[in-house]
Amino acid sequence: MKLSPLVENYSSESFAVPRKPTISKIDTLSRHQKSTSGYVGTAGPGRHIGNWIIRRTIGSGSMGKVKLAIHTTTGEKAAMKMIPITPANTKQTVRIQREALLGRVLRHPNICPVIETIRTPTCTYILFEYVGGGQLLEYILANGRLDEGTARLFMIQLLDALRYLHQNFIVHRDLKIENILLTEDLRQVKLIDFGLSNFYSQSDLLQTYCGSLYFAAPELLDAIPYNGPEVDVWSLGVVLYVMVCGRVPFDDISVSMLHSKIKSGKIEFPSYLSSDCRALISAMLNVDPKKRIPLEQTCRFPWFKQYSFSNYMSPLMSSSFPGISSIRSSMLKPPFNTKVLQLLHDHGLSSVPELKHELSMAYTERKTTPLVCLYLLGIESLAPALRIPKALPPVHSRY
Ligand SMILES: Nc1ncnc2c1ncn2[C@@H]1O[C@H](COP(=O)(O)OP(=O)(O)OP(=O)(O)O)[C@@H](O)[C@H]1O
């Protein structure tokens, strides 16, 4: 595949200098954006939902519109996802509950948290922390590809977020450039959209194919059951390529051709890309999931060599906060916290007595199950010291 002249012509730009969007990039990158579903939000601007006033539309996805909401007393901003309740659509119900619950219990500086969930008879409103810098995709469309220094900073943050998820046996499964938002100062990225996330275990393989085709690992296209984390590694490899090249690595208007390009794993690298960056992308985009680099080994790649990875790790990733199975199960102790059990039940899990029973079994057998992880994440999310992770230092002090 020949590189687009528009991509070749880019000099090594600075992150701060904005560029005009280019049609060819928009064609390439936005073709994989899903169109909004037929749903038109029922909550117009100025309407109150709980303690929030609804303002303008800030985004849309397959689940509906996302509106800016302002808290009536504190003035806090939030992104309100409005999902109409359709009793027949159980798949959507599971997706909403999963997204609301994970957003509530996950605490990581590069994962967008849920502030509140409001349910009415007709609609579920999930209020997320407002991330003010827009989509990373839009930034790249408007300003061109990122320089490797900026891409590296974002990669470190995304790797950290994924490591946190994987340590808690959660796979994102819908990692794509549209699901990465920039903070207002453009120094941090935040992962959104956990509706397709799932729990994995070493013994049970996942089967469901989800997510965007452009970011999908080849084994998913053949419906081969997969363990979990390796599909996120592939998607993150595609994200890295998009960040540093301004286009997707595998592209075709024909879906079957796109499938074969993804399965071939043949990647064209632009000449300006450093060999260290190419090596990392190639290791992440290995078509054989068994040979694909495991997430925790990526930080040892020469592309990261100038940086002490430990400086960038959030406090949540320290050794006192491991998600390793045996340690995780040893953190489980009765009596179980009823607030957390109620929270889990409110998000579609079994009744409180059933949850207690399942946790007691896991405690007796010293087993780490998805429920154990969720319960412990719930406990940790209640601890005030862990709620506000340390802010990252400014970009330029790190290079
Ligand atoms: N926390 C947030 N802060 C600011 N904008 C947001 C936030 N969450 C979502 N958005 C905006 O709304 C858009 C749609 O959000 P999201 O991808 O979560 O919706 P979705 O319906 O789940 O989408 P998908 O079709 O990918 O499943 C985002 O791309 C972004 O532009």
GROMACS .gro file of C-alpha atoms and ligand atoms in nm:
model
  430
    1MET     CA    1   0.000   0.000   0.000
    2LYS     CA    2   0.136   0.339  -0.098
    3LEU     CA    3   0.149   0.602   0.169
    4SER     CA    4  -0.075   0.900   0.118
    5PRO     CA    5   0.130   1.203   0.005
    6LEU     CA    6  -0.044   1.399   0.279
    7VAL     CA    7   0.105   1.168   0.537
    8GLU     CA    8   0.449   1.164   0.376
    9ASN     CA    9   0.463   1.541   0.364
   10TYR     CA   10   0.437   1.586   0.736
   11SER     CA   11   0.747   1.725   0.897
   12SER     CA   12   0.816   1.634   1.259
   13GLU     CA   13   0.558   1.864   1.406
   14SER     CA   14   0.526   2.001   1.752
   15PHE     CA   15   0.228   1.894   1.959
   16ALA     CA   16   0.134   2.256   2.018
   17VAL     CA   17   0.106   2.370   1.654
   18PRO     CA   18  -0.244   2.310   1.522
   19ARG     CA   19  -0.298   2.201   1.162
   20LYS     CA   20  -0.599   2.205   0.938
   21PRO     CA   21  -0.794   1.879   0.898
   22THR     CA   22  -0.723   1.696   0.575
   23ILE     CA   23  -0.992   1.527   0.376
   24SER     CA   24  -0.789   1.216   0.305
   25LYS     CA   25  -0.724   1.162   0.674
   26ILE     CA   26  -1.087   1.221   0.761
   27ASP     CA   27  -1.186   0.970   0.494
   28THR     CA   28  -0.944   0.715   0.630
   29LEU     CA   29  -0.997   0.765   0.996
   30SER     CA   30  -1.362   0.851   1.027
   31ARG     CA   31  -1.489   0.567   0.810
   32HIS     CA   32  -1.466   0.344   1.113
   33GLN     CA   33  -1.669   0.580   1.332
   34LYS     CA   34  -2.015   0.441   1.393
   35SER     CA   35  -2.311   0.657   1.304
   36THR     CA   36  -2.551   0.759   1.575
   37SER     CA   37  -2.846   0.530   1.628
   38GLY     CA   38  -3.193   0.657   1.544
   39TYR     CA   39  -3.236   0.765   1.904
   40VAL     CA   40  -3.290   1.136   1.957
   41GLY     CA   41  -3.241   1.228   2.321
   42THR     CA   42  -3.556   1.302   2.515
   43ALA     CA   43  -3.380   1.551   2.739
   44GLY     CA   44  -3.341   1.887   2.568
   45PRO     CA   45  -3.114   2.173   2.679
   46GLY     CA   46  -3.218   2.338   3.006
   47ARG     CA   47  -3.405   2.031   3.134
   48HIS     CA   48  -3.325   1.906   3.485
   49ILE     CA   49  -3.236   1.544   3.554
   50GLY     CA   50  -3.177   1.492   3.927
   51ASN     CA   51  -2.937   1.764   4.037
   52TRP     CA   52  -2.813   1.827   3.686
   53ILE     CA   53  -2.910   2.076   3.414
   54ILE     CA   54  -2.869   1.950   3.060
   55ARG     CA   55  -2.677   2.166   2.814
   56ARG     CA   56  -2.551   2.104   2.459
   57THR     CA   57  -2.480   1.772   2.287
   58ILE     CA   58  -2.110   1.687   2.311
   59GLY     CA   59  -2.105   1.351   2.141
   60SER     CA   60  -2.301   1.058   2.018
   61GLY     CA   61  -2.251   0.687   1.983
   62SER     CA   62  -2.447   0.374   1.911
   63MET     CA   63  -2.605   0.394   2.258
   64GLY     CA   64  -2.746   0.746   2.211
   65LYS     CA   65  -2.647   1.106   2.270
   66VAL     CA   66  -2.399   1.239   2.521
   67LYS     CA   67  -2.481   1.581   2.667
   68LEU     CA   68  -2.292   1.827   2.878
   69ALA     CA   69  -2.460   1.851   3.221
   70ILE     CA   70  -2.394   2.104   3.496
   71HIS     CA   71  -2.454   2.029   3.865
   72THR     CA   72  -2.711   2.273   4.001
   73THR     CA   73  -2.530   2.345   4.329
   74THR     CA   74  -2.160   2.276   4.269
   75GLY     CA   75  -2.141   2.384   3.902
   76GLU     CA   76  -1.945   2.064   3.830
   77LYS     CA   77  -1.947   1.957   3.464
   78ALA     CA   78  -2.035   1.603   3.360
   79ALA     CA   79  -2.087   1.411   3.038
   80MET     CA   80  -2.435   1.262   3.053
   81LYS     CA   81  -2.499   0.950   2.850
   82MET     CA   82  -2.872   0.905   2.798
   83ILE     CA   83  -2.990   0.557   2.714
   84PRO     CA   84  -3.363   0.498   2.664
   85ILE     CA   85  -3.492   0.185   2.837
   86THR     CA   86  -3.615  -0.075   2.593
   87PRO     CA   87  -3.741  -0.373   2.797
   88ALA     CA   88  -3.679  -0.624   2.517
   89ASN     CA   89  -3.315  -0.531   2.468
   90THR     CA   90  -3.138  -0.731   2.736
   91LYS     CA   91  -2.800  -0.704   2.561
   92GLN     CA   92  -2.818  -0.326   2.588
   93THR     CA   93  -2.927  -0.349   2.953
   94VAL     CA   94  -2.623  -0.563   3.036
   95ARG     CA   95  -2.399  -0.316   2.850
   96ILE     CA   96  -2.537  -0.016   3.039
   97GLN     CA   97  -2.511  -0.188   3.376
   98ARG     CA   98  -2.157  -0.302   3.305
   99GLU     CA   99  -2.048   0.044   3.193
  100ALA     CA  100  -2.212   0.213   3.494
  101LEU     CA  101  -2.067  -0.035   3.742
  102LEU     CA  102  -1.712  -0.039   3.604
  103GLY     CA  103  -1.712   0.340   3.579
  104ARG     CA  104  -1.817   0.352   3.941
  105VAL     CA  105  -1.558   0.110   4.087
  106LEU     CA  106  -1.253   0.161   3.864
  107ARG     CA  107  -1.017   0.426   4.000
  108HIS     CA  108  -0.737   0.519   3.765
  109PRO     CA  109  -0.620   0.861   3.638
  110ASN     CA  110  -0.652   0.750   3.276
  111ILE     CA  111  -0.995   0.591   3.305
  112CYS     CA  112  -1.299   0.817   3.294
  113PRO     CA  113  -1.503   0.757   3.610
  114VAL     CA  114  -1.880   0.755   3.656
  115ILE     CA  115  -2.004   1.019   3.900
  116GLU     CA  116  -2.364   0.908   3.926
  117THR     CA  117  -2.628   0.695   3.757
  118ILE     CA  118  -2.990   0.813   3.747
  119ARG     CA  119  -3.267   0.578   3.644
  120THR     CA  120  -3.616   0.687   3.542
  121PRO     CA  121  -3.887   0.456   3.408
  122THR     CA  122  -3.794   0.553   3.051
  123CYS     CA  123  -3.425   0.631   3.054
  124THR     CA  124  -3.092   0.557   3.224
  125TYR     CA  125  -2.861   0.857   3.263
  126ILE     CA  126  -2.495   0.781   3.331
  127LEU     CA  127  -2.297   1.086   3.441
  128PHE     CA  128  -1.925   1.062   3.366
  129GLU     CA  129  -1.649   1.297   3.469
  130TYR     CA  130  -1.633   1.558   3.191
  131VAL     CA  131  -1.317   1.529   2.981
  132GLY     CA  132  -1.275   1.869   2.814
  133GLY     CA  133  -1.016   1.820   2.536
  134GLY     CA  134  -1.232   1.617   2.295
  135GLN     CA  135  -1.158   1.292   2.116
  136LEU     CA  136  -0.798   1.203   2.039
  137LEU     CA  137  -0.926   1.114   1.690
  138GLU     CA  138  -1.055   1.468   1.633
  139TYR     CA  139  -0.727   1.609   1.758
  140ILE     CA  140  -0.531   1.401   1.508
  141LEU     CA  141  -0.772   1.484   1.225
  142ALA     CA  142  -0.737   1.855   1.300
  143ASN     CA  143  -0.368   1.870   1.387
  144GLY     CA  144  -0.201   1.582   1.212
  145ARG     CA  145  -0.019   1.285   1.354
  146LEU     CA  146   0.148   1.317   1.694
  147ASP     CA  147   0.522   1.345   1.736
  148GLU     CA  148   0.670   1.034   1.896
  149GLY     CA  149   0.735   1.209   2.228
  150THR     CA  150   0.369   1.297   2.273
  151ALA     CA  151   0.255   0.956   2.148
  152ARG     CA  152   0.493   0.796   2.400
  153LEU     CA  153   0.344   0.995   2.685
  154PHE     CA  154  -0.007   0.885   2.588
  155MET     CA  155   0.108   0.525   2.538
  156ILE     CA  156   0.251   0.515   2.890
  157GLN     CA  157  -0.082   0.635   3.027
  158LEU     CA  158  -0.282   0.387   2.817
  159LEU     CA  159  -0.053   0.098   2.909
  160ASP     CA  160  -0.094   0.187   3.273
  161ALA     CA  161  -0.473   0.197   3.239
  162LEU     CA  162  -0.480  -0.139   3.059
  163ARG     CA  163  -0.243  -0.296   3.310
  164TYR     CA  164  -0.479  -0.186   3.588
  165LEU     CA  165  -0.775  -0.340   3.403
  166HIS     CA  166  -0.598  -0.665   3.320
  167GLN     CA  167  -0.471  -0.705   3.674
  168ASN     CA  168  -0.833  -0.697   3.778
  169PHE     CA  169  -0.926  -0.955   3.511
  170ILE     CA  170  -1.109  -0.699   3.301
  171VAL     CA  171  -1.055  -0.665   2.925
  172HIS     CA  172  -1.176  -0.348   2.755
  173ARG     CA  173  -1.246  -0.517   2.415
  174ASP     CA  174  -1.346  -0.190   2.245
  175LEU     CA  175  -1.019  -0.005   2.255
  176LYS     CA  176  -1.008   0.235   1.961
  177ILE     CA  177  -0.899   0.590   1.898
  178GLU     CA  178  -1.258   0.724   1.939
  179ASN     CA  179  -1.269   0.582   2.292
  180ILE     CA  180  -0.972   0.788   2.402
  181LEU     CA  181  -1.042   1.144   2.517
  182LEU     CA  182  -0.797   1.425   2.588
  183THR     CA  183  -0.804   1.639   2.899
  184GLU     CA  184  -0.842   2.015   2.847
  185ASP     CA  185  -0.466   2.079   2.888
  186LEU     CA  186  -0.399   1.805   2.625
  187ARG     CA  187  -0.156   1.632   2.860
  188GLN     CA  188  -0.357   1.331   2.963
  189VAL     CA  189  -0.571   1.074   2.792
  190LYS     CA  190  -0.874   0.904   2.945
  191LEU     CA  191  -1.031   0.579   2.835
  192ILE     CA  192  -1.410   0.575   2.793
  193ASP     CA  193  -1.677   0.328   2.687
  194PHE     CA  194  -1.657   0.018   2.904
  195GLY     CA  195  -1.988  -0.120   2.777
  196LEU     CA  196  -1.820  -0.407   2.592
  197SER     CA  197  -1.571  -0.488   2.867
  198ASN     CA  198  -1.575  -0.834   3.015
  199PHE     CA  199  -1.405  -1.045   3.277
  200TYR     CA  200  -1.156  -1.305   3.170
  201SER     CA  201  -0.989  -1.593   3.343
  202GLN     CA  202  -0.689  -1.800   3.242
  203SER     CA  203  -0.904  -2.114   3.222
  204ASP     CA  204  -1.217  -1.987   3.043
  205LEU     CA  205  -1.175  -1.840   2.698
  206LEU     CA  206  -1.387  -1.550   2.579
  207GLN     CA  207  -1.584  -1.598   2.258
  208THR     CA  208  -1.775  -1.281   2.178
  209TYR     CA  209  -1.648  -1.063   1.899
  210CYS     CA  210  -1.690  -0.696   1.985
  211GLY     CA  211  -1.545  -0.362   1.900
  212SER     CA  212  -1.440  -0.187   1.583
  213LEU     CA  213  -1.309  -0.386   1.286
  214TYR     CA  214  -1.015  -0.151   1.227
  215PHE     CA  215  -0.888  -0.219   1.578
  216ALA     CA  216  -0.985  -0.588   1.597
  217ALA     CA  217  -0.722  -0.859   1.648
  218PRO     CA  218  -0.705  -1.120   1.365
  219GLU     CA  219  -0.813  -1.409   1.590
  220LEU     CA  220  -1.142  -1.227   1.654
  221LEU     CA  221  -1.218  -1.224   1.282
  222ASP     CA  222  -1.194  -1.604   1.274
  223ALA     CA  223  -1.410  -1.630   1.585
  224ILE     CA  224  -1.126  -1.813   1.763
  225PRO     CA  225  -1.188  -1.810   2.140
  226TYR     CA  226  -0.940  -1.578   2.309
  227ASN     CA  227  -0.803  -1.529   2.654
  228GLY     CA  228  -0.859  -1.153   2.678
  229PRO     CA  229  -0.563  -0.922   2.738
  230GLU     CA  230  -0.395  -1.004   2.404
  231VAL     CA  231  -0.684  -0.853   2.206
  232ASP     CA  232  -0.641  -0.525   2.396
  233VAL     CA  233  -0.266  -0.534   2.317
  234TRP     CA  234  -0.343  -0.562   1.944
  235SER     CA  235  -0.594  -0.273   1.961
  236LEU     CA  236  -0.344  -0.060   2.151
  237GLY     CA  237  -0.086  -0.137   1.880
  238VAL     CA  238  -0.335  -0.002   1.622
  239VAL     CA  239  -0.394   0.304   1.841
  240LEU     CA  240  -0.017   0.367   1.856
  241TYR     CA  241   0.010   0.338   1.478
  242VAL     CA  242  -0.276   0.587   1.434
  243MET     CA  243  -0.115   0.829   1.680
  244VAL     CA  244   0.223   0.834   1.505
  245CYS     CA  245   0.109   0.788   1.142
  246GLY     CA  246  -0.226   0.973   1.132
  247ARG     CA  247  -0.400   0.680   0.963
  248VAL     CA  248  -0.502   0.322   1.039
  249PRO     CA  249  -0.254   0.041   0.960
  250PHE     CA  250  -0.510  -0.181   0.789
  251ASP     CA  251  -0.764  -0.021   0.561
  252ASP     CA  252  -0.989  -0.117   0.273
  253ILE     CA  253  -1.338  -0.025   0.158
  254SER     CA  254  -1.413  -0.394   0.112
  255VAL     CA  255  -1.475  -0.568   0.444
  256SER     CA  256  -1.336  -0.900   0.317
  257MET     CA  257  -1.018  -0.730   0.192
  258LEU     CA  258  -0.988  -0.553   0.526
  259HIS     CA  259  -1.018  -0.891   0.701
  260SER     CA  260  -0.737  -1.037   0.491
  261LYS     CA  261  -0.513  -0.734   0.545
  262ILE     CA  262  -0.561  -0.758   0.921
  263LYS     CA  263  -0.495  -1.134   0.915
  264SER     CA  264  -0.181  -1.092   0.706
  265GLY     CA  265  -0.045  -0.847   0.965
  266LYS     CA  266   0.158  -0.675   0.692
  267ILE     CA  267   0.230  -0.323   0.810
  268GLU     CA  268   0.366  -0.036   0.600
  269PHE     CA  269   0.570   0.207   0.804
  270PRO     CA  270   0.629   0.565   0.691
  271SER     CA  271   0.997   0.654   0.653
  272TYR     CA  272   0.993   0.916   0.930
  273LEU     CA  273   0.903   0.659   1.200
  274SER     CA  274   1.188   0.561   1.433
  275SER     CA  275   1.303   0.200   1.426
  276ASP     CA  276   1.225   0.167   1.800
  277CYS     CA  277   0.867   0.272   1.740
  278ARG     CA  278   0.834   0.031   1.445
  279ALA     CA  279   0.967  -0.253   1.659
  280LEU     CA  280   0.708  -0.190   1.931
  281ILE     CA  281   0.419  -0.165   1.685
  282SER     CA  282   0.531  -0.487   1.511
  283ALA     CA  283   0.549  -0.672   1.844
  284MET     CA  284   0.201  -0.554   1.943
  285LEU     CA  285   0.057  -0.633   1.599
  286ASN     CA  286   0.185  -0.990   1.583
  287VAL     CA  287  -0.094  -1.194   1.420
  288ASP     CA  288  -0.016  -1.493   1.641
  289PRO     CA  289  -0.173  -1.414   1.981
  290LYS     CA  290   0.076  -1.648   2.150
  291LYS     CA  291   0.373  -1.458   2.006
  292ARG     CA  292   0.217  -1.114   2.055
  293ILE     CA  293   0.403  -0.921   2.320
  294PRO     CA  294   0.234  -0.940   2.662
  295LEU     CA  295   0.132  -0.599   2.791
  296GLU     CA  296   0.373  -0.596   3.085
  297GLN     CA  297   0.671  -0.653   2.853
  298THR     CA  298   0.595  -0.355   2.630
  299CYS     CA  299   0.747  -0.107   2.876
  300ARG     CA  300   1.087  -0.281   2.838
  301PHE     CA  301   1.102  -0.187   2.471
  302PRO     CA  302   1.382   0.050   2.364
  303TRP     CA  303   1.117   0.304   2.253
  304PHE     CA  304   1.062   0.371   2.624
  305LYS     CA  305   1.429   0.346   2.722
  306GLN     CA  306   1.490   0.714   2.810
  307TYR     CA  307   1.208   0.705   3.059
  308SER     CA  308   1.188   0.555   3.399
  309PHE     CA  309   0.854   0.383   3.371
  310SER     CA  310   0.802   0.375   3.744
  311ASN     CA  311   0.784   0.758   3.750
  312TYR     CA  312   0.474   0.748   3.540
  313MET     CA  313   0.290   0.471   3.713
  314SER     CA  314  -0.006   0.588   3.911
  315PRO     CA  315  -0.017   0.518   4.286
  316LEU     CA  316  -0.276   0.253   4.212
  317MET     CA  317  -0.014   0.047   4.031
  318SER     CA  318   0.230   0.036   4.320
  319SER     CA  319   0.317  -0.297   4.476
  320SER     CA  320   0.075  -0.231   4.759
  321PHE     CA  321  -0.206  -0.243   4.506
  322PRO     CA  322  -0.154  -0.561   4.308
  323GLY     CA  323  -0.432  -0.738   4.128
  324ILE     CA  324  -0.248  -1.069   4.127
  325SER     CA  325  -0.492  -1.347   4.180
  326SER     CA  326  -0.356  -1.498   4.502
  327ILE     CA  327  -0.305  -1.163   4.671
  328ARG     CA  328  -0.643  -1.046   4.550
  329SER     CA  329  -0.814  -1.347   4.708
  330SER     CA  330  -0.624  -1.300   5.034
  331MET     CA  331  -0.768  -0.946   5.053
  332LEU     CA  332  -1.118  -1.091   5.066
  333LYS     CA  333  -1.240  -1.110   5.424
  334PRO     CA  334  -1.582  -1.156   5.580
  335PRO     CA  335  -1.793  -0.984   5.704
  336PHE     CA  336  -1.862  -0.847   5.358
  337ASN     CA  337  -1.937  -0.479   5.312
  338THR     CA  338  -2.312  -0.443   5.258
  339LYS     CA  339  -2.277  -0.105   5.083
  340VAL     CA  340  -2.063  -0.266   4.814
  341LEU     CA  341  -2.290  -0.571   4.789
  342GLN     CA  342  -2.588  -0.339   4.742
  343LEU     CA  343  -2.397  -0.143   4.475
  344LEU     CA  344  -2.328  -0.467   4.287
  345HIS     CA  345  -2.689  -0.576   4.318
  346ASP     CA  346  -2.813  -0.234   4.197
  347HIS     CA  347  -2.606  -0.285   3.883
  348GLY     CA  348  -2.770  -0.610   3.783
  349LEU     CA  349  -2.579  -0.868   3.986
  350SER     CA  350  -2.750  -1.129   4.204
  351SER     CA  351  -2.932  -1.057   4.531
  352VAL     CA  352  -2.727  -0.948   4.834
  353PRO     CA  353  -2.762  -1.292   5.010
  354GLU     CA  354  -2.657  -1.470   4.689
  355LEU     CA  355  -2.357  -1.242   4.650
  356LYS     CA  356  -2.260  -1.305   5.014
  357HIS     CA  357  -2.284  -1.678   4.954
  358GLU     CA  358  -2.067  -1.662   4.638
  359LEU     CA  359  -1.807  -1.450   4.814
  360SER     CA  360  -1.801  -1.686   5.116
  361MET     CA  361  -1.734  -1.978   4.880
  362ALA     CA  362  -1.452  -1.787   4.709
  363TYR     CA  363  -1.310  -1.698   5.052
  364THR     CA  364  -1.318  -2.060   5.170
  365GLU     CA  365  -1.164  -2.193   4.849
  366ARG     CA  366  -0.916  -1.898   4.820
  367LYS     CA  367  -1.039  -1.841   4.465
  368THR     CA  368  -1.026  -1.519   4.269
  369THR     CA  369  -1.343  -1.491   4.067
  370PRO     CA  370  -1.473  -1.192   3.867
  371LEU     CA  371  -1.707  -1.124   4.159
  372VAL     CA  372  -1.413  -1.114   4.402
  373CYS     CA  373  -1.240  -0.857   4.177
  374LEU     CA  374  -1.552  -0.645   4.146
  375TYR     CA  375  -1.615  -0.660   4.519
  376LEU     CA  376  -1.256  -0.559   4.602
  377LEU     CA  377  -1.265  -0.280   4.342
  378GLY     CA  378  -1.588  -0.166   4.510
  379ILE     CA  379  -1.416  -0.162   4.851
  380GLU     CA  380  -1.115   0.025   4.709
  381SER     CA  381  -1.335   0.282   4.539
  382LEU     CA  382  -1.482   0.369   4.879
  383ALA     CA  383  -1.138   0.439   5.030
  384PRO     CA  384  -1.088   0.819   5.017
  385ALA     CA  385  -0.709   0.797   4.986
  386LEU     CA  386  -0.737   0.609   4.659
  387ARG     CA  387  -1.011   0.820   4.509
  388ILE     CA  388  -0.802   1.104   4.375
  389PRO     CA  389  -0.493   0.968   4.204
  390LYS     CA  390  -0.182   1.184   4.190
  391ALA     CA  391  -0.176   1.422   3.892
  392LEU     CA  392   0.089   1.357   3.630
  393PRO     CA  393   0.368   1.617   3.588
  394PRO     CA  394   0.349   1.846   3.282
  395VAL     CA  395   0.453   1.693   2.950
  396HIS     CA  396   0.758   1.908   2.889
  397SER     CA  397   0.918   1.843   3.225
  398ARG     CA  398   0.939   1.478   3.122
  399TYR     CA  399   1.128   1.510   2.798
  400LIG     N1  400  -1.665   1.176   2.976
  400LIG     C1  401  -1.679   1.241   2.861
  400LIG     N2  402  -1.637   1.369   2.849
  400LIG     C2  403  -1.652   1.435   2.731
  400LIG     N3  404  -1.708   1.382   2.619
  400LIG     C3  405  -1.751   1.255   2.626
  400LIG     C4  406  -1.740   1.178   2.747
  400LIG     N4  407  -1.789   1.054   2.724
  400LIG     C5  408  -1.830   1.054   2.596
  400LIG     N5  409  -1.808   1.172   2.536
  400LIG     C6  410  -1.835   1.208   2.395
  400LIG     O1  411  -1.944   1.130   2.347
  400LIG     C7  412  -1.899   1.041   2.242
  400LIG     C8  413  -1.973   0.909   2.251
  400LIG     O2  414  -1.941   0.845   2.374
  400LIG     P1  415  -1.928   0.687   2.386
  400LIG     O3  416  -1.829   0.636   2.287
  400LIG     O4  417  -1.905   0.651   2.527
  400LIG     O5  418  -2.075   0.646   2.340
  400LIG     P2  419  -2.128   0.504   2.292
  400LIG     O6  420  -2.273   0.522   2.258
  400LIG     O7  421  -2.097   0.402   2.397
  400LIG     O8  422  -2.039   0.484   2.164
  400LIG     P3  423  -2.006   0.353   2.078
  400LIG     O9  424  -2.085   0.371   1.953
  400LIG    O10  425  -1.857   0.362   2.054
  400LIG    O11  426  -2.044   0.235   2.157
  400LIG     C9  427  -1.748   1.032   2.264
  400LIG    O12  428  -1.681   0.996   2.148
  400LIG    C10  429  -1.713   1.171   2.310
  400LIG    O13  430  -1.705   1.260   2.201
   0.00000   0.00000   0.00000
